[in-house]
PDB file of C-alpha atoms in Angstrom:
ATOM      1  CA  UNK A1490       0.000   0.000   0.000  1.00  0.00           C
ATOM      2  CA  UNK A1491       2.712   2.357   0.889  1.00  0.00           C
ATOM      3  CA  UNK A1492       4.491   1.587  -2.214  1.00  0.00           C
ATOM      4  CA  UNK A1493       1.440   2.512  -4.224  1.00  0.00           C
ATOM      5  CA  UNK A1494       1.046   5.597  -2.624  1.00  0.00           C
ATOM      6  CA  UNK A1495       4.688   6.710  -3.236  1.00  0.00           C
ATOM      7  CA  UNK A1496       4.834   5.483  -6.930  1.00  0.00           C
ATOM      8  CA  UNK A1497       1.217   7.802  -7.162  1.00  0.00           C
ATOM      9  CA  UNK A1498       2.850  10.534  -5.583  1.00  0.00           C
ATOM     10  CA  UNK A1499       5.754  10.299  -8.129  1.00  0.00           C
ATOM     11  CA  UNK A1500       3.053  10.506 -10.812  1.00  0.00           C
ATOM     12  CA  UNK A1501       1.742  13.359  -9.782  1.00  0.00           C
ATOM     13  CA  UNK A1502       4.818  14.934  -8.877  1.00  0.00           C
ATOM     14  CA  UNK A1503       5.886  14.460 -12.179  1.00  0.00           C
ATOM     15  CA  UNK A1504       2.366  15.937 -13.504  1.00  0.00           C
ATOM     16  CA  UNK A1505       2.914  19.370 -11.239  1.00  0.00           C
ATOM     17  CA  UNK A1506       6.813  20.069 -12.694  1.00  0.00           C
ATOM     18  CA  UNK A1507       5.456  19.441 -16.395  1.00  0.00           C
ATOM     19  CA  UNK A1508       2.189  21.537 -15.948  1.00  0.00           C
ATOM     20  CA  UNK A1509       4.886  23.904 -14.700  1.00  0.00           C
ATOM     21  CA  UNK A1510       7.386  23.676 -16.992  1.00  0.00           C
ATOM     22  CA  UNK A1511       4.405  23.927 -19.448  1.00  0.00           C
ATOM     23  CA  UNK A1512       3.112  27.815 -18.002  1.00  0.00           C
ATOM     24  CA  UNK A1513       6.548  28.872 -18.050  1.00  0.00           C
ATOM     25  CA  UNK A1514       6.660  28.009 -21.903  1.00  0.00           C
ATOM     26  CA  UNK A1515       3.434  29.545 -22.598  1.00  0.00           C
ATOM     27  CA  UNK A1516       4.496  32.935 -20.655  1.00  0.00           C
ATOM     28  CA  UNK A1517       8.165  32.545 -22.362  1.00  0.00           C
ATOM     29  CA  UNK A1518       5.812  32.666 -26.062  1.00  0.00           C
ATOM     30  CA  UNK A1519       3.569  35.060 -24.940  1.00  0.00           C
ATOM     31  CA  UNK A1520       5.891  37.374 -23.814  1.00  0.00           C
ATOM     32  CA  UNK A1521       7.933  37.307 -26.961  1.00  0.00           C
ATOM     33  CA  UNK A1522       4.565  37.917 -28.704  1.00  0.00           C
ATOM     34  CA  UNK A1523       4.620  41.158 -26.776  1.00  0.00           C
ATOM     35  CA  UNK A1524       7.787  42.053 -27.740  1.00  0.00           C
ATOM     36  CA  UNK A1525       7.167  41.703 -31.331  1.00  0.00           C
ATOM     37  CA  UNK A1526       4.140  43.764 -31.209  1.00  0.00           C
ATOM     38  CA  UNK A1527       5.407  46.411 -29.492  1.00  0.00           C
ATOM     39  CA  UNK A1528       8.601  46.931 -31.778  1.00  0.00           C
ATOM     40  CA  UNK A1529       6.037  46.687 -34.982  1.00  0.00           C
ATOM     41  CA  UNK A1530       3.311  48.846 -33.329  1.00  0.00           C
ATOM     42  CA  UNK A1531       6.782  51.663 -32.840  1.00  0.00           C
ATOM     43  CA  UNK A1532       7.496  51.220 -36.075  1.00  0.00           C
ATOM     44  CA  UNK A1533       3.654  52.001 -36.732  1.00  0.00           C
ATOM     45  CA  UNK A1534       3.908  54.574 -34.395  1.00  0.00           C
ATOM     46  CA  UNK A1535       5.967  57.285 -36.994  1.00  0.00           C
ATOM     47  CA  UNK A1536       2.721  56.735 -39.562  1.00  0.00           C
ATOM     48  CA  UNK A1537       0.722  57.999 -37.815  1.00  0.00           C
ATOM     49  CA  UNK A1538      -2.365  57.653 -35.079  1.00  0.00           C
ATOM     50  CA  UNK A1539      -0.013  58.044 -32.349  1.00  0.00           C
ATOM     51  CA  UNK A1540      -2.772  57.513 -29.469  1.00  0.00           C
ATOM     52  CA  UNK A1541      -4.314  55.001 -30.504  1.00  0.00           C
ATOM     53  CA  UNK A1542      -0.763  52.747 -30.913  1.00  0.00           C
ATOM     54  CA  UNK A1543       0.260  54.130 -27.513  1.00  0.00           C
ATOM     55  CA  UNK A1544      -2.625  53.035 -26.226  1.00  0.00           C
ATOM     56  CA  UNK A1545      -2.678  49.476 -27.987  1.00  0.00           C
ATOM     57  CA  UNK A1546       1.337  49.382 -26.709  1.00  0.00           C
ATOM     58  CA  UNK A1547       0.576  50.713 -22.994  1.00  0.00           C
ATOM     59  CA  UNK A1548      -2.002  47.435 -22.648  1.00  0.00           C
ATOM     60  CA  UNK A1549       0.653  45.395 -24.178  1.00  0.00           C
ATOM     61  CA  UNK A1550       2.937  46.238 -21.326  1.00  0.00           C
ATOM     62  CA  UNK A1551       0.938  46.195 -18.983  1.00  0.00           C
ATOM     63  CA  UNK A1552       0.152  42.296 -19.931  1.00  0.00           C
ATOM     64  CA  UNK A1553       3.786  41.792 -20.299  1.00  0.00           C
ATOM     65  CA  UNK A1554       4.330  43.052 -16.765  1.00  0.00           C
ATOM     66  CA  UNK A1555       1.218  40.482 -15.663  1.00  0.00           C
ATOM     67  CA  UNK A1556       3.317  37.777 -17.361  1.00  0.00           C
ATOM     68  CA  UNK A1557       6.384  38.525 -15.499  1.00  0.00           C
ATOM     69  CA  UNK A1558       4.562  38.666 -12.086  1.00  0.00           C
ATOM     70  CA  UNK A1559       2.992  35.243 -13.167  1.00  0.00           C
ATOM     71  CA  UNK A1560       6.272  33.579 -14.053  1.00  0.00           C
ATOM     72  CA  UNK A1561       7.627  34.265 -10.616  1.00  0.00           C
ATOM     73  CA  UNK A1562       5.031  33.657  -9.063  1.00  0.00           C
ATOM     74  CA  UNK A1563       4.856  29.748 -10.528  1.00  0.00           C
ATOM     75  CA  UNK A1564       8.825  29.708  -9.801  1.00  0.00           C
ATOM     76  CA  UNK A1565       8.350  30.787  -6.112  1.00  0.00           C
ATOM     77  CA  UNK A1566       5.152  28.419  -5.675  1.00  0.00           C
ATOM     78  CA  UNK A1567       7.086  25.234  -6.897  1.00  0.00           C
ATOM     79  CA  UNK A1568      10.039  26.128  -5.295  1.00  0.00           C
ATOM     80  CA  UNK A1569       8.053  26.648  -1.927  1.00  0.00           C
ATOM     81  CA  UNK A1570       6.336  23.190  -2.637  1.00  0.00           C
ATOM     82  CA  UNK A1571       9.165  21.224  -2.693  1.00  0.00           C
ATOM     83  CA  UNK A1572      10.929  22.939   0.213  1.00  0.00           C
ATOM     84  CA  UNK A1573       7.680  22.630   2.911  1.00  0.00           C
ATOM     85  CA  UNK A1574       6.336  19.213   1.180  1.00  0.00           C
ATOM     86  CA  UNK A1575       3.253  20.523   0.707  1.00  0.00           C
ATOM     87  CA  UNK A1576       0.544  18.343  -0.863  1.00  0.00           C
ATOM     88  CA  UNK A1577       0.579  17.528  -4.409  1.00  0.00           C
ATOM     89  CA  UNK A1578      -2.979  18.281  -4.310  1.00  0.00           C
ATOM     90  CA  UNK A1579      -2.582  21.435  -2.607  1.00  0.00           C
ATOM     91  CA  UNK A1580       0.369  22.339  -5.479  1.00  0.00           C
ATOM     92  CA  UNK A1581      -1.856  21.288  -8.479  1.00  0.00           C
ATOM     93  CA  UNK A1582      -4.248  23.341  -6.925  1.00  0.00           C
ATOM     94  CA  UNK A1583      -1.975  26.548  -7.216  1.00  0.00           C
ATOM     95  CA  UNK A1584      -0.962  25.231 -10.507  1.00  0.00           C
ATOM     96  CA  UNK A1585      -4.425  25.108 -11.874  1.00  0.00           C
ATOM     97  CA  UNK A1586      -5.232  28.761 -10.462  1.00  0.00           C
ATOM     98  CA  UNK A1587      -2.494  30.036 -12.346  1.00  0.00           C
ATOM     99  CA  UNK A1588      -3.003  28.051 -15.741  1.00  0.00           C
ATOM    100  CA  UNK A1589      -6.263  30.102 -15.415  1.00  0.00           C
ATOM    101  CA  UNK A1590      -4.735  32.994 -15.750  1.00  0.00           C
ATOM    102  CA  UNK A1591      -2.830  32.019 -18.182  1.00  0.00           C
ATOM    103  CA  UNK A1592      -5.472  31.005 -20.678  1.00  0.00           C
ATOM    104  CA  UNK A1593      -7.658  33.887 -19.659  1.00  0.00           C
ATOM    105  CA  UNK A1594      -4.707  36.042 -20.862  1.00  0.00           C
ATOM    106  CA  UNK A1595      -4.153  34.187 -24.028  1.00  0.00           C
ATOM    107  CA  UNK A1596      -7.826  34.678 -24.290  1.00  0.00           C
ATOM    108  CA  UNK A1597      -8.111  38.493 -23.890  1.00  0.00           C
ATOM    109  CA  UNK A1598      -5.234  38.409 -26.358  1.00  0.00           C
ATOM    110  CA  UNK A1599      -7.303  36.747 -29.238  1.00  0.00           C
ATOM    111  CA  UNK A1600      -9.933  39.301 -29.280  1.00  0.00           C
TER     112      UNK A1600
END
């Protein structure tokens, strides 16, 4: 029984550092997606309708700065995990919060 329990904990162990490593990749693409949009929406900028770019850019940054927060935020929360053996429910949990995030942000970013 014991040995079940520890090979299930492995699993899921194993599930929580690729759903990590998996968020970090996403933020990684999104945020050079930001970084390409904001050096082609300055290049846009000398055409013309100025307020309306710096507008478009300002809510680029500000996602960008999201993204950062987000990225630390998932480092600090697995490192914490592994360092007070918290529960691997309790650390999917936190995972799954954040992947919300995520894909709420990816989804704002479609429209």
């Amino acid at each position: 029984m014991l040995k079940k329990d520890l090979e299930e904990r492995d699993v899921n162990s194993a599930s929580a550092r690729n759903q990590i490593h998996e968020q970090l990749e996403t933020i990684r693409r999104q945020k050079f997606q930001i970084e390409n949009l904001t050096k082609e929406m300055e290049t846009r900028n000398t055409n013309g309708s100025s307020a309306k770019i710096q507008e478009h850019v300002g809510t680029i940054q500000d996602k960008q700065t999201r993204l950062d927060v987000l990225e630390k935020e998932i480092m600090e929360t697995d490192r914490k995990s592994r360092i007070e053996g918290k529960s691997e429910q309790e650390h999917l949990e936190k995972i799954r919060q954040q992947q919300v995030v995520i894909d709420t942000m990816e989804k704002d970013g479609k429209d």
